[in-house]
Amino acid sequence: MNSIKAMKLILLALAVLLGSLSAYAQQQTGTIQGSITDEKGAAIAGATVTITQKATGRVINATTNDEGYFEARSLPIGSYSVKVEQAGFSPSVVENLSVHTGQVSNASLGLTVGGVAATVQVEGTSTQLQVDTTRHTVDGVVTAQAIDRLGVNGRNFLDLAGLQPSVVIRDGGAIDPTKENAYRAVTVNGSSGTGTRVQIDGIDVTDETVGTTIANVSTDAVEEFQLSRSSFDSSTSLTTSGAINIATRSGSNEFHGSGFYNFRNEKMGARLQYLQDKPPFYRKQFGGRFGGPIMKNRLFFFTNYEGTRQAAQDVTQSTDFPQLNFTTSLPVKFNYFTNRVDYNVTDNARLFYSHRYNDDLSTGGSGPSPFQNVNWTNAHVIGFDVTGSRLTHSIRAGYVNFNNRIQSQELTFKFLATPQGFPFFLGVGSFQAGPNSLAPQETYQDNKQVKYDGSYVMGNHTIRFGGEYNNILLGGFANFAGPLSVGGLFNAATKAALPPSQQGDPLAYPLDNFSTGPNAGFFTAAPAHGFAHGGRRNHRTGVYVGDSWRIRRNFTFNFGTRWEYDSGFFPPSSTPELTIVNVYGPKKGAVAKYPKDAFSPQVGFNWDVFGDGKTSIRGGISRSYEMNIFNNGLFDEFARLPPGIGPTFLDFSDVVGPDGAPIVVPVPAGLGCTAADVAGGDYSCLAGQRIGSVVGVIGAVHQAVQAAYSNFTFDPTQGPSEFENTGGFTFGGIFPGDYRIPYSIQTNIGIQRELFRNHVIAIDYVRNRGVGLPYLLIDHERRRSADTFSATAARSRLASVLSVPAASVNPAAIDAFIAARLARTPSITTNIGTFDLGRDSVFPGLTPNITRARIMSGGYSLYNGLQVLMNGRFSRDTMNRFSIGEHPLVREMGYTISYALARAEATSGSGRTEFINNNTNNININDDFGPTGNDRTHIFGAGINMDIIGGFRLGQVWTFRTATPQSLFVPFIDSFNSRNALFTTDLNGDGGISSTGARAELLPGTQIGALGRDIKSFAQLNQILTAYNQNFAGKLTPAGQKLVAAGLFTEAQLRALGAVVKPIALVPESNPWPFQNRFNLDLRIERPIAIGENVRIRPSLDIFNVFNHTALGQYGFASGCGCLAPGLNGNFGALNYNYQTDPQGRGGISELTRSVRTRAQDGRLIQLNIRVDF
């Protein structure tokens, strides 16, 4: 579609689809609206409405239209009075009307005939919660009182988002190492939190590289925040999961401030069950806020600072390798600054400027493989709001600059090194130590953004319109391939093959694989942020228009659309086409283009059933698009560029230089390699050798790679692409020219009801259907797939092993070879690994020059949930009924209670649909569909704050979550070369080129996420395992069947060689069930002490995890299944290991799960706090 046609389409849509949604979801301000009637219910036109902001004295004037309706938008959060006057009627005033972020406050009044002196006063929403009778958005607001009174471990206010239905908070490190400790991932409706859109003071601060957010702000600087879960406002940019809108504090006509200091250490916490002592820990948090008038009623200021200093101990324990049993100090340091100035230009216009700065230093990874992460962010925002009687304008302009650096570092454990002096990462079973693969890297993001939101009241219509432009500059580098990485083969068989004195030495185990790469880390060619390469500029433009149509006084119909164009969604159009990939289909190698017709229409309604504002039924349906984080798209451009600037990943089977020439180093005799083997840069012949014996060769290969790349001059217009140079073995995958951007269809229907005064409940059914989510990589080359078997190559390989002519290869020759080998060495074992037929040459895929062709496609995701949110407040008058004498047991109490009954599912069970995912089934990609790693059947949350007898305050945060499910995969049990697992685990014949040889294969009889959902006991699991052993064990895989069909082996021979599906041991039903629900109470006990009229000292005690319920999580993450899922290989840590007979007495649930514990699963912690308000 050319640009002229696209513009015509846009203008047509803007003219016809008047939309959106009175759901002012992405406004950090609120709205007051109302209908004014006489005693008979007739509309009163021309009435004067005076709206006064209590904190600043600002007065906004409006008048009712012919329908008796008025609306004042873009109002700062706070308490207001609304006075309505009309000749012949008594004035009426609504006092203490609360305005909240993105919400609509109703000030409808009925005037009575009378004089001016007889003013009727109505108490507003500061004491009475309201039913929303105009919007259909499913959302909630966490207020200033909740933020101030509820204790949060770590003082990140976003943790309180967990009080909303179907919301779970995770440490940002679960998304990306750049977010370790300091940031939060807010998972909404079963999402990962990657795509949750975040804005502060109206400016977008979403991390466009990895997701979550690029800015932090002190809890003391936050006024409140809104979280939208379904039917987002059309002003919301790219997201399919959720949107967070944060409003910072501002000054008022009175000087107010507060300072705090929090402290805790290991002596104030409970000991974890599997540790004899409590590891050292230290944390102090301190800071304050202050604000007030510079010029009364006109100019105000606010300032804030918060700091955190923390030192924690990482406990590393390894049963197989005791040299990894040690503790390491992991320091953490945060600083947050906020400054803001507000200016009431006129009664109807206000201007503000805010500046925020935050920095954080934290240590991530693990004790034996740590990295240090440093972030710092500057953000500037200017806002201008004009609130008129009919027309309103809201403008935001902002600049956000985010910076991140990650470095690998040695702490207590000193890294192993090659004889050449290169430190390397070694992974052998539970021995995972060495330079962290996530470092070094640097990430930068600049946002230069301007937004406009307007509205116009016309009769029964409120027309909304607006747009935004965001100039996003991304950049940095990540040397993921540079650190040398070595993998060993560890299982019961390889351990038993070693003398007892060597079983604790990881260097004594056989080599499984190694990888190397150059000391480079750019993925894109464009310069940015002071680097010669690594940049991506994105011009994101969005416009929207909509109508909130009050068809009847008690029925509002909302409809509208948004159009968005994201120029940086894919690599630049100048990026070279990968013509080599067109072998898999037309346009597969072309550069994808963002569509120019990306419209997001939506329709909704709200019906005030009885017209009394106490019961509303609301519903809506909409389409929204998902962003494509830079971490997805940069891999696409990298694959298309010539080598030389990026982290070229060189697997040990294909080590080449930037010009494509093989890297060849001599291999000493006796290590299983000939000169011919390595002539093409293939060092896979080293597999199976003792790691300690070949580490010198590996170091020499790594050294040669560094030399080859250091002498190479990069030219983006010259040479073969990275994809061609590595045979497609690049990071991530490519977006084909026919790729369609992902979106979701969101549907919600629900009811809100005022149960009784100050108590409102909302019950909503929410459905979110993702199309093209998860981002899914499909390997079109299909190496090692059974249907690509080459009988000629297999015969040639066997001929070289048997030392006979190819024409003489047959089952009889195989028997003769085995017999002769055994006669020479009676102790030797011959298995399918001896012949090494699981190699690429035998199962060569579809083309000769491509090893892997991962091309982006899209799966499906689905969330279905019943969500309940109840907010309430018991006033003093109510609580005075429960007293001891004249002393009420509880003076006041407010609460938020949420519950969700839901199911979140996706293709391949992806728990992070917004990021690139590998599929588990390369034949029928959407067959493996089921509950994701973020699926929780039940989620309950409650925040309760109360003033009780004796002047004490209690703040309580209750949490209950059921465990997430896990998938069951066929385990890798054999000790021979792992790529030959094609003959033991590849039940569907789809192959794969992972280090285990075959893709993770779902256990037949189960589906994604079956354990913990369909399978609820070990007895059920054993029934499935019994059926598996009867129907699959001892039989040939499709790859084995090909060998028999070609006349190379008999089935009996393959069975004798171990080239059949292995039986899986049943699970001892006495083993601990691997799932535990999460039940938690965080309690704050506070006793404010007044000093004079203006000063209060507030000492408090926080008890996090009162019941010391650690919800230790799941075990069964045994290696050897090619996935992070409960292992069934029979080793310690697997589900089917017999823990009752363990010779070391291991097997308590706490010990089994210590490797998967998270920050939220600490034992009971106590923290001392002191705050002074003035």
Coordinates of C-alpha atoms in Angstrom, one line a residue, residues 1074 1114-1119 1124-1128 1133-1135 1152:
P1074 CA 6.8 -30.9 43.7
Q1114 CA 9.2 -27.0 42.4
Y1115 CA 11.9 -29.6 42.1
G1116 CA 12.7 -31.9 39.2
F1117 CA 14.7 -29.5 37.1
A1118 CA 17.0 -32.4 36.3
S1119 CA 19.4 -32.0 33.4
L1124 CA 13.7 -26.6 32.2
A1125 CA 11.0 -28.9 33.4
P1126 CA 10.6 -31.8 35.9
G1127 CA 13.2 -34.4 34.9
L1128 CA 12.5 -38.1 34.8
G1133 CA 16.7 -33.9 41.7
A1134 CA 14.5 -35.8 39.3
L1135 CA 10.9 -36.7 40.1
L1152 CA 15.3 -30.2 46.5

